[in-house]
XYZ file of C-alpha atoms in Angstrom:
717
model
C 109.717 86.691 60.197
C 107.589 85.752 63.195
C 108.466 88.677 65.474
C 108.387 92.446 65.496
C 110.497 94.883 67.537
C 108.988 98.163 68.707
C 111.569 100.812 69.630
C 110.977 103.706 71.993
C 113.325 106.223 73.534
C 114.532 103.933 76.320
C 112.945 100.535 75.614
C 112.740 97.696 73.095
C 109.491 95.706 73.024
C 109.487 92.309 71.277
C 106.129 90.880 70.136
C 104.930 88.267 67.654
C 103.210 89.048 64.379
C 99.873 89.267 66.214
C 101.421 91.817 68.601
C 101.307 89.438 71.568
C 103.932 90.672 74.011
C 107.030 88.486 74.484
C 109.551 90.611 76.351
C 110.611 94.182 77.065
C 114.155 95.519 77.470
C 114.713 98.782 79.320
C 117.762 100.903 78.529
C 119.126 103.856 80.476
C 120.715 105.262 77.294
C 118.761 106.156 74.174
C 117.995 103.421 71.669
C 118.997 104.529 68.167
C 118.223 101.743 65.684
C 117.893 97.982 65.227
C 117.531 95.121 62.765
C 116.856 91.362 62.786
C 119.495 88.865 61.777
C 118.791 85.623 59.926
C 118.630 83.647 63.213
C 115.776 85.670 64.693
C 118.006 87.691 67.051
C 117.305 91.417 67.258
C 120.472 93.543 67.010
C 120.079 97.152 68.129
C 122.300 100.131 68.868
C 122.330 102.713 71.627
C 124.463 105.839 71.874
C 127.583 103.832 72.735
C 126.858 100.085 72.330
C 125.712 97.468 69.859
C 123.521 94.982 71.742
C 121.487 91.858 71.062
C 118.126 90.587 72.308
C 117.221 86.887 72.190
C 113.591 85.750 71.723
C 113.334 84.942 75.447
C 114.459 88.422 76.534
C 118.111 87.660 77.305
C 120.367 90.457 76.158
C 124.006 91.488 76.117
C 126.629 93.771 74.615
C 128.256 92.888 71.290
C 130.521 95.899 70.790
C 131.283 99.304 72.284
C 130.958 102.308 69.951
C 132.838 105.576 69.774
C 130.079 107.327 67.831
C 126.409 106.375 67.340
C 125.437 104.308 64.292
C 122.112 103.493 62.632
C 121.836 99.762 61.789
C 120.238 98.896 58.458
C 120.965 95.179 58.061
C 122.632 92.266 59.892
C 124.105 89.323 57.987
C 126.199 86.808 59.928
C 129.076 88.660 61.568
C 128.621 91.755 59.395
C 126.472 94.734 60.354
C 125.570 97.358 57.723
C 124.816 100.822 59.071
C 124.591 104.533 58.342
C 126.848 106.936 60.170
C 125.836 110.443 61.171
C 126.914 111.748 57.773
C 124.489 109.345 56.062
C 127.219 107.163 54.565
C 126.796 103.384 54.191
C 129.392 101.421 56.115
C 129.873 97.891 57.433
C 131.420 96.594 60.615
C 132.468 93.057 61.570
C 131.532 91.822 65.038
C 131.947 88.627 67.022
C 128.504 86.967 67.116
C 129.645 83.791 68.867
C 128.227 84.777 72.279
C 124.626 85.316 71.209
C 124.737 82.442 68.692
C 125.895 80.205 71.561
C 123.067 81.397 73.825
C 120.540 81.033 71.001
C 121.644 77.438 70.401
C 121.180 76.727 74.120
C 117.747 78.354 74.030
C 116.645 76.294 71.031
C 118.223 73.129 72.492
C 120.510 72.630 69.517
C 123.105 70.924 71.644
C 125.174 69.709 68.688
C 125.882 73.348 67.791
C 126.598 74.145 71.429
C 129.201 71.396 71.678
C 130.767 72.378 68.372
C 131.126 75.983 69.524
C 132.598 74.924 72.860
C 135.257 72.848 71.114
C 136.110 75.258 68.325
C 135.522 78.804 69.624
C 137.195 80.889 72.294
C 134.073 81.478 74.389
C 135.191 82.461 77.833
C 134.536 84.995 80.555
C 132.565 85.256 83.748
C 129.445 86.389 81.852
C 129.220 83.139 79.846
C 129.928 81.065 82.958
C 127.211 82.886 84.929
C 124.773 82.479 82.033
C 125.343 78.729 81.807
C 125.020 78.415 85.569
C 121.793 80.424 85.561
C 120.273 78.363 82.731
C 120.974 75.058 84.468
C 124.140 73.923 82.657
C 126.850 74.063 85.340
C 128.485 70.966 83.834
C 129.086 72.922 80.608
C 130.403 75.962 82.480
C 132.844 73.618 84.178
C 134.794 73.286 80.916
C 135.414 77.040 80.653
C 136.826 77.515 84.137
C 140.437 77.322 85.205
C 140.115 78.947 88.630
C 139.943 76.144 91.188
C 137.448 77.890 93.494
C 135.014 78.453 90.637
C 135.533 74.878 89.384
C 134.827 73.584 92.862
C 131.576 75.561 93.142
C 130.396 74.481 89.685
C 131.318 70.858 90.354
C 129.243 70.863 93.534
C 126.314 72.458 91.722
C 126.426 69.914 88.903
C 126.960 66.997 91.303
C 130.365 66.087 89.849
C 132.017 64.821 93.015
C 135.237 63.648 91.311
C 136.128 67.107 89.971
C 135.099 68.644 93.305
C 137.526 66.296 95.111
C 140.345 67.245 92.727
C 139.676 70.962 93.243
C 139.429 70.532 97.011
C 142.840 68.844 97.025
C 144.313 71.772 95.131
C 142.692 74.339 97.426
C 143.205 72.305 100.610
C 140.976 74.656 102.582
C 138.890 73.606 105.581
C 135.757 75.338 104.320
C 135.930 73.619 100.926
C 136.469 70.210 102.510
C 133.453 70.856 104.735
C 131.236 71.770 101.751
C 132.520 68.750 99.844
C 131.550 66.539 102.779
C 128.014 67.971 102.783
C 127.537 67.346 99.035
C 129.056 63.864 99.213
C 126.774 63.037 102.144
C 123.792 64.235 100.095
C 124.796 61.819 97.328
C 125.505 59.022 99.807
C 129.192 58.723 98.891
C 130.406 57.590 102.303
C 134.045 57.195 101.271
C 134.429 60.822 100.221
C 132.524 62.043 103.286
C 134.927 60.080 105.464
C 137.915 61.491 103.581
C 136.617 65.073 103.914
C 136.040 64.694 107.662
C 139.509 63.218 108.084
C 141.113 66.140 106.245
C 139.326 68.641 108.506
C 139.923 66.525 111.643
C 136.206 66.682 112.369
C 136.288 63.622 114.604
C 132.823 64.109 116.138
C 131.094 64.056 112.737
C 133.339 61.211 111.620
C 132.356 59.055 114.593
C 128.668 59.740 113.988
C 129.125 58.856 110.295
C 130.706 55.534 111.280
C 127.735 54.874 113.572
C 125.199 55.576 110.785
C 127.024 53.424 108.248
C 127.633 50.501 110.593
C 131.429 50.783 110.992
C 131.279 50.111 114.727
C 134.901 48.978 114.868
C 135.929 52.388 113.559
C 133.767 54.013 116.243
C 135.920 52.203 118.801
C 139.034 53.522 117.060
C 137.605 57.067 117.228
C 137.133 56.552 120.975
C 140.869 55.845 121.294
C 141.697 59.001 119.310
C 139.427 61.043 121.584
C 141.252 59.582 124.579
C 144.628 60.586 123.131
C 143.323 64.127 122.597
C 141.884 64.267 126.164
C 138.428 64.797 124.672
C 136.253 63.362 127.437
C 132.990 64.377 125.778
C 134.041 62.700 122.529
C 134.964 59.544 124.440
C 131.598 59.549 126.203
C 129.686 60.003 122.939
C 131.554 57.133 121.314
C 130.828 54.919 124.326
C 127.145 55.819 123.951
C 127.282 54.950 120.241
C 128.740 51.533 121.088
C 126.357 50.887 124.001
C 129.405 50.267 126.264
C 128.107 50.988 129.774
C 131.338 49.930 131.501
C 133.340 52.357 129.362
C 130.925 55.178 130.199
C 131.338 54.488 133.933
C 135.116 54.577 133.522
C 134.990 57.904 131.622
C 132.689 59.507 134.193
C 134.895 58.300 137.017
C 138.024 59.697 135.339
C 136.213 62.997 134.831
C 135.439 63.235 138.555
C 131.688 62.717 138.092
C 131.403 59.965 140.754
C 127.641 60.348 141.399
C 126.895 60.000 137.669
C 129.316 57.090 137.422
C 127.570 55.368 140.358
C 124.094 55.895 138.839
C 125.289 54.544 135.461
C 126.894 51.472 137.055
C 123.933 50.720 139.327
C 121.426 51.171 136.499
C 123.277 48.804 134.178
C 123.834 46.091 136.777
C 127.578 46.633 137.276
C 127.321 45.687 140.977
C 131.013 45.463 141.855
C 131.826 48.864 140.376
C 128.724 50.394 141.968
C 129.713 49.058 145.431
C 133.221 50.419 145.070
C 131.934 53.846 144.017
C 129.387 53.818 146.856
C 132.232 53.307 149.316
C 134.079 56.298 147.863
C 130.979 58.479 147.957
C 130.098 57.617 151.554
C 126.927 59.454 152.600
C 126.629 61.245 149.246
C 125.402 58.167 147.396
C 122.561 59.292 145.079
C 119.245 57.473 145.370
C 117.727 55.709 142.377
C 113.995 55.970 141.556
C 111.978 52.900 142.475
C 109.562 51.038 140.228
C 111.336 52.042 137.010
C 112.211 49.511 134.302
C 115.855 49.577 133.269
C 116.935 49.102 129.656
C 120.267 49.223 127.873
C 120.489 52.091 125.410
C 121.927 50.747 122.154
C 121.748 52.685 118.867
C 119.544 51.001 116.221
C 121.203 49.102 113.407
C 121.759 51.215 110.258
C 119.515 50.551 107.252
C 122.457 50.325 104.851
C 125.634 49.208 106.570
C 129.276 49.436 105.526
C 128.967 51.042 102.108
C 127.663 53.848 99.942
C 123.963 54.459 99.703
C 122.119 52.649 96.906
C 121.818 54.911 93.903
C 119.459 55.127 90.975
C 120.954 54.770 87.511
C 120.262 57.920 85.542
C 120.680 58.663 81.858
C 123.815 60.513 80.920
C 123.436 64.222 80.320
C 123.436 65.636 76.813
C 126.944 67.051 77.335
C 128.323 64.102 79.322
C 131.404 62.680 77.658
C 131.158 65.068 74.714
C 133.550 67.673 76.065
C 136.628 65.581 76.909
C 140.128 66.185 75.609
C 140.071 63.381 73.039
C 138.114 65.485 70.549
C 136.000 62.525 69.452
C 132.523 63.226 68.178
C 129.572 62.716 70.486
C 127.962 60.172 68.196
C 131.051 57.968 68.234
C 131.301 58.002 72.011
C 127.644 57.180 72.455
C 127.950 54.286 70.006
C 131.072 52.881 71.593
C 129.849 53.336 75.146
C 126.558 51.630 74.429
C 128.169 48.211 74.394
C 129.880 48.790 77.743
C 126.754 50.110 79.432
C 124.548 47.259 78.283
C 127.203 44.569 78.840
C 127.280 43.534 75.164
C 130.965 44.086 74.365
C 131.540 40.467 73.221
C 128.417 39.891 71.090
C 129.000 37.447 68.249
C 126.157 38.163 65.861
C 127.160 35.556 63.266
C 126.401 32.701 65.694
C 122.658 33.330 65.307
C 122.418 30.828 62.435
C 124.417 28.362 64.502
C 121.818 28.671 67.278
C 119.015 27.898 64.869
C 120.733 24.957 63.181
C 122.536 23.275 66.074
C 120.677 24.607 69.118
C 124.018 25.362 70.827
C 126.042 28.554 70.511
C 127.859 28.528 73.822
C 130.443 25.867 72.857
C 131.376 27.194 69.416
C 134.903 28.538 69.294
C 136.249 31.364 67.180
C 137.810 29.095 64.505
C 134.488 27.395 63.781
C 132.810 30.757 63.591
C 135.368 32.103 61.166
C 135.041 29.023 58.943
C 131.286 29.334 58.831
C 131.551 33.044 58.125
C 133.896 32.385 55.248
C 131.352 30.095 53.575
C 128.609 32.742 53.632
C 128.220 35.107 50.718
C 126.850 38.660 50.983
C 125.050 39.369 54.224
C 126.019 42.256 56.449
C 129.785 41.544 56.338
C 130.019 42.387 60.024
C 132.626 39.658 60.556
C 135.120 41.190 58.127
C 135.457 44.572 59.868
C 139.018 45.348 60.920
C 138.610 48.118 63.438
C 141.632 50.259 64.388
C 143.153 49.607 67.814
C 141.886 52.890 69.284
C 138.281 51.747 68.743
C 138.761 49.387 71.692
C 139.605 52.227 74.062
C 135.998 53.253 74.867
C 135.191 49.633 75.786
C 137.799 49.649 78.518
C 136.615 53.046 79.591
C 132.891 52.319 79.381
C 132.369 50.371 82.617
C 134.234 53.031 84.599
C 131.960 55.729 83.268
C 128.827 53.725 83.811
C 129.833 53.128 87.421
C 130.266 56.875 88.033
C 127.030 58.287 89.364
C 126.051 61.742 88.173
C 123.416 63.267 90.413
C 120.418 64.558 88.461
C 119.815 68.291 88.593
C 117.079 68.975 91.179
C 113.883 70.228 89.596
C 112.070 73.350 90.655
C 109.669 72.678 93.576
C 105.987 73.126 92.782
C 105.688 75.666 95.608
C 108.355 77.792 93.918
C 106.444 77.619 90.630
C 103.367 78.890 92.476
C 105.194 81.988 93.700
C 106.691 82.726 90.284
C 103.342 82.574 88.516
C 101.233 84.467 91.049
C 100.852 87.893 92.658
C 98.205 86.647 95.086
C 99.197 86.665 98.752
C 97.085 83.581 99.484
C 99.019 81.464 96.977
C 102.374 82.701 98.297
C 101.310 81.769 101.835
C 100.189 78.342 100.588
C 103.630 77.862 99.019
C 105.236 78.590 102.377
C 106.862 81.795 101.112
C 105.575 83.927 103.978
C 108.061 86.734 103.369
C 106.783 87.544 99.873
C 103.175 87.051 101.018
C 103.682 89.696 103.714
C 105.352 92.055 101.243
C 102.423 91.661 98.840
C 99.881 92.358 101.587
C 101.875 95.363 102.776
C 101.997 96.760 99.240
C 98.383 95.943 98.317
C 96.553 96.609 101.610
C 99.041 98.518 103.771
C 99.090 95.702 106.340
C 101.700 96.119 109.077
C 100.466 93.919 111.931
C 100.797 90.292 110.788
C 100.410 88.688 114.232
C 96.664 87.896 113.735
C 97.524 86.287 110.357
C 100.226 83.918 111.633
C 97.899 80.976 112.320
C 96.116 81.541 108.989
C 99.437 81.551 107.103
C 100.371 78.237 108.709
C 96.938 76.749 107.953
C 97.204 77.847 104.302
C 100.656 76.274 103.947
C 99.843 73.014 105.733
C 96.504 72.690 103.954
C 98.075 72.901 100.501
C 100.653 70.177 101.220
C 100.497 66.538 102.140
C 103.360 64.700 103.779
C 104.624 61.175 103.151
C 106.802 59.207 105.517
C 109.617 57.030 104.199
C 112.136 55.356 106.511
C 112.159 56.212 110.178
C 115.556 57.863 109.751
C 114.586 59.745 106.569
C 112.897 63.154 106.527
C 109.218 63.508 105.711
C 108.560 64.161 102.006
C 106.271 67.175 101.368
C 104.018 67.028 98.297
C 102.237 70.117 97.001
C 98.484 69.692 96.433
C 97.269 71.413 93.267
C 93.791 72.773 92.674
C 91.727 70.686 90.262
C 94.418 68.048 89.800
C 93.481 64.906 87.852
C 95.344 61.840 86.625
C 94.991 63.020 83.040
C 96.733 66.331 83.784
C 100.100 66.942 82.120
C 103.029 66.574 84.556
C 104.677 69.638 82.996
C 101.719 71.942 83.644
C 101.307 72.995 87.247
C 98.020 74.265 88.585
C 97.504 76.761 91.414
C 97.570 75.543 95.030
C 94.550 73.956 96.651
C 93.628 76.502 99.336
C 91.914 75.697 102.617
C 90.060 79.037 102.608
C 87.174 79.657 100.225
C 84.540 82.325 99.727
C 81.804 79.812 100.569
C 83.351 79.396 104.027
C 83.104 83.152 104.535
C 79.374 82.948 103.904
C 79.018 80.317 106.637
C 81.140 82.357 109.044
C 79.035 85.445 108.309
C 75.837 83.576 109.158
C 77.354 82.394 112.445
C 78.394 85.958 113.287
C 74.874 87.220 112.440
C 73.405 84.628 114.792
C 75.720 85.619 117.658
C 74.764 89.277 117.092
C 71.049 88.465 117.184
C 71.532 86.543 120.457
C 73.364 89.507 121.995
C 76.711 87.701 122.341
C 78.662 90.763 121.269
C 82.252 89.672 122.161
C 81.712 86.347 120.354
C 80.161 88.083 117.331
C 83.038 90.575 117.235
C 85.566 87.720 117.293
C 83.819 85.993 114.375
C 83.575 89.149 112.279
C 87.273 89.894 112.881
C 88.155 86.341 111.836
C 86.456 87.023 108.491
C 88.495 90.223 108.077
C 91.710 88.313 108.867
C 90.913 85.556 106.349
C 89.873 87.699 103.361
C 93.464 88.802 102.426
C 94.330 85.119 101.839
C 91.253 84.337 99.711
C 91.575 83.489 96.023
C 88.444 83.610 93.850
C 87.966 82.795 90.174
C 85.830 85.558 88.668
C 85.353 89.308 88.688
C 81.875 88.860 90.122
C 83.321 87.078 93.137
C 85.907 89.857 93.533
C 83.044 92.353 93.831
C 81.336 90.082 96.356
C 84.528 89.912 98.443
C 84.743 93.723 98.502
C 81.081 93.900 99.486
C 81.761 91.407 102.296
C 84.565 93.636 103.635
C 82.134 96.558 103.764
C 79.491 94.503 105.608
C 81.960 93.167 108.177
C 83.499 96.618 108.708
C 80.111 98.100 109.628
C 79.407 95.334 112.120
C 82.869 95.492 113.705
C 82.535 99.266 114.150
C 79.062 98.950 115.648
C 79.961 96.083 117.956
C 83.085 97.872 119.194
C 80.922 100.885 120.091
C 78.400 98.624 121.818
C 81.118 96.869 123.845
C 82.553 100.282 124.752
C 79.088 101.517 125.767
C 78.593 98.632 128.173
C 81.929 99.471 129.852
C 80.767 103.062 130.577
C 78.582 102.612 133.611
C 78.669 106.163 135.033
C 78.473 108.281 131.869
C 74.880 108.234 130.648
C 75.411 110.946 128.010
C 78.296 109.065 126.353
C 76.257 105.854 126.463
C 73.429 107.567 124.550
C 75.898 108.960 121.987
C 77.436 105.538 121.306
C 73.988 103.959 120.988
C 73.033 106.722 118.540
C 76.178 106.203 116.484
C 75.411 102.455 116.315
C 72.170 103.289 114.493
C 74.255 104.977 111.758
C 75.937 101.655 110.801
C 74.669 99.707 107.802
C 73.225 96.564 109.364
C 70.737 93.838 108.525
C 67.149 94.918 109.174
C 66.679 92.529 112.074
C 69.769 93.954 113.775
C 68.899 97.549 112.893
C 65.538 97.134 114.629
C 67.298 95.836 117.757
C 69.818 98.714 117.690
C 67.057 101.320 117.232
C 65.016 99.792 120.074
C 68.048 99.916 122.385
C 68.952 103.519 121.440
C 65.309 104.632 121.779
C 65.065 103.175 125.273
C 68.382 104.681 126.454
C 67.524 108.180 125.218
C 63.998 108.049 126.643
C 65.316 107.031 130.059
C 68.002 109.737 129.855
C 65.481 112.490 129.192
C 66.466 113.134 125.546
C 62.910 112.871 124.268
C 63.386 114.472 120.841
C 66.189 112.035 119.961
C 64.171 109.097 121.371
C 61.186 110.123 119.225
C 63.430 110.219 116.129
C 64.628 106.669 116.844
C 61.001 105.568 117.335
C 60.048 106.915 113.894
C 63.073 105.201 112.324
C 62.056 101.933 114.030
C 58.547 102.145 112.617
C 60.014 102.694 109.121
C 62.058 99.457 109.382
C 59.143 97.035 109.547
C 59.216 96.112 113.286
C 57.353 93.201 114.814
C 54.174 93.839 116.820
C 55.908 94.282 120.171
C 58.546 96.657 118.782
C 55.930 98.719 116.908
C 53.755 99.028 120.011
C 56.718 100.180 122.093
C 57.754 102.733 119.432
C 54.246 104.239 119.258
C 54.119 104.489 123.049
C 57.467 106.352 123.075
C 56.242 108.732 120.361
C 53.085 109.450 122.323
C 55.012 109.986 125.561
C 57.619 112.274 123.995
C 55.261 114.489 122.065
C 56.959 117.862 121.511
C 59.306 117.605 124.459
C 62.956 118.625 124.025
C 66.209 116.890 124.926
C 67.360 117.335 128.499
C 71.070 116.914 127.613
C 73.106 118.029 124.619
C 74.412 115.060 122.590
C 77.193 115.165 119.980
C 74.735 113.735 117.480
C 72.804 115.387 114.641
C 70.667 112.942 112.692
C 69.865 115.638 110.097
C 73.526 116.020 109.007
C 75.057 112.928 107.267
C 78.173 111.628 109.006
C 80.475 108.644 109.484
C 81.882 107.493 112.803
C 85.635 107.575 113.527
C 86.760 104.018 114.186
C 89.267 105.056 116.864
C 87.657 107.909 118.834
C 83.991 107.010 118.132
C 83.029 110.594 117.283
C 81.031 111.691 114.222
C 82.855 113.029 111.148
C 80.255 115.173 109.380
C 80.151 115.713 105.652
C 82.765 118.244 104.566
C 85.165 117.553 107.425
C 88.628 116.120 106.689
C 89.237 112.445 107.371
C 91.643 109.569 106.574
C 90.805 105.953 105.835
C 92.191 102.452 106.263
C 93.529 101.062 102.936
C 92.084 97.601 103.709
C 88.685 97.898 105.419
C 88.069 101.558 104.365
C 87.111 102.598 107.910
C 87.159 106.387 108.382
C 89.167 108.234 111.021
C 89.897 111.771 112.161
C 93.182 113.138 110.701
C 95.055 112.853 114.020
C 94.887 109.033 113.763
C 96.881 108.926 110.492
C 99.907 106.618 110.710
C 98.438 104.513 113.533
C 97.177 100.934 113.314
C 93.550 100.643 112.215
C 91.424 99.880 115.285
C 88.730 98.166 113.193
C 90.648 95.519 111.213
C 93.765 95.686 113.481
C 95.935 94.979 110.425
C 96.630 98.038 108.265
C 98.121 101.471 108.867
C 95.605 104.310 108.601
C 96.340 106.565 105.624
C 98.979 104.249 104.100
C 99.429 104.128 100.314
C 98.226 100.796 98.908
C 97.291 99.462 95.474
C 94.155 97.665 96.657
C 92.893 94.128 97.270
C 94.148 91.513 94.786
C 92.346 88.203 95.271
C 91.786 86.796 91.773
C 93.977 85.985 88.744
C 91.422 87.829 86.610
C 92.459 91.141 88.203
C 95.980 90.908 86.741
C 95.002 89.944 83.214
């Protein structure tokens, strides 16, 4: 036994013998007991059901119980158990459902086909399971309802069954869906038939144009005329490039100016003169100096026929589920001759080729005579096959000509989203909705407008696009991180992201430089850009995760300080508030070179405003931060000038009491006072701001519940 089942009150946990987790089943009703059967399926009981659990986590109900039982052993269809009185009993159950699913899981398709032919498997649950696991062509054989057969036939690409079901249903919606699927497969005949049944003449005319049936486009123009459909007539005339017909239609519709312009533009002089006479002074003027050209639709790439198709291998269940009851091996053997074109091989002529150098002119009588002279050998010439053995040969070419569309594989971008909980990888996959939900849950982000351009950059940067024909859509190809030619095609790597932590370091240096040069709006824009980009970063190690969190803290301090500085410069007539904001700026955690500049600015403002004690405090702080010669000289002069003088104005600032600055109101929150914080940038705010958008990062809601930044696969291991 390779697996172990751990039972709790409301759950069943399946693990291997090394206790590596495989799957977990959650039950709303108490789990009572369980046992393994010989196939490796875990059978367990709850208060009122006997259930099964496959190795991949799929589960289902085997039987409903009247009273609880305690399973002791499972052997085939028999379950041994103890009842509540402690008596040994057995019960017989139908195990065909989970045995069928297990055979599908283990790809034992011979067992699957045998069960389909011999058992009474049925029900919507089995059909849904087959559809979910990618076997709609198998589910097709269980279904009698025409609507369900139609849906499964479309999903499996079986156009012939879909046509038969559509004829039975004879519903406009089903014909329309059939036309879409047939058009996807390039089966022009069925598309035409579907459009005819729904009387969708506009689509039918356009189909004729694309496939080169221009004579049929002319016939559609006549039908539009009989139905008084002027717009349809005009479109068909455009498709055919018939300028004279367009003039006639416009004239009949009463659009004489347009008819005149069309005739004059296309050189129909006689008609244009006649229309000019009817219009009199209302003749429209034509632009001068313009080159005229006849608008004719381009020739179709593949004209008058179905699209060229690739030959694909037949599916594992193809031809094995028909009504004849023949074994799959026999059908494959018989069909092989038809598919390869070797129905009439005459193997015994090989010796004739070697001896005489000519096998093409030997008739059957000569062959039989030669065969009769040979002794032993393979005796292939003496086989007398029954007449029904010839049936597959007549049927083989028909089957080989029937195209079965391959099941579309899962896009790489979808694999990315299934394997990842990182918002950056979801954005790269183009799944913006789940990326926004992840960011909302992890960081409390509500305002996604600043992230729109970054989402688009992440998606476009992780894909490359190939052009095929001019009329064909562009083919997107996902770009994987660390891809190489030796990589396995079945193993998909994470997306190649356009944003990296190294780029953040470069952006931080640029923002530092703008701050040093005093370009505060530009520096603020660059710091905010870093805050916007960080939620989409993906790093590889725990150390880099810590560095990302440290970067958020650095940027937050600068954004807060720069916002206060920009606000201070807007207050021209309030000197006291200007001094307070400058003082609060000194409380931010900045680089030393910037802290010296901030302290110099605050010292000068307070000294000019008459707050000498505060100015002297800033001067001492400046001297403690290793200033250059000019800054040190200025600080000593301020200290000497202030002496023991007091502040002239009361400021809401106490450098002796530790505090943080509210990011919205720019007032100090002293130690011990209540506050709320942003779940992303961790900026602090007064309680009245709770529920509003953070004014620092402009992304998250202040006080929102969030699980925290997730930017590395190592965080979820």
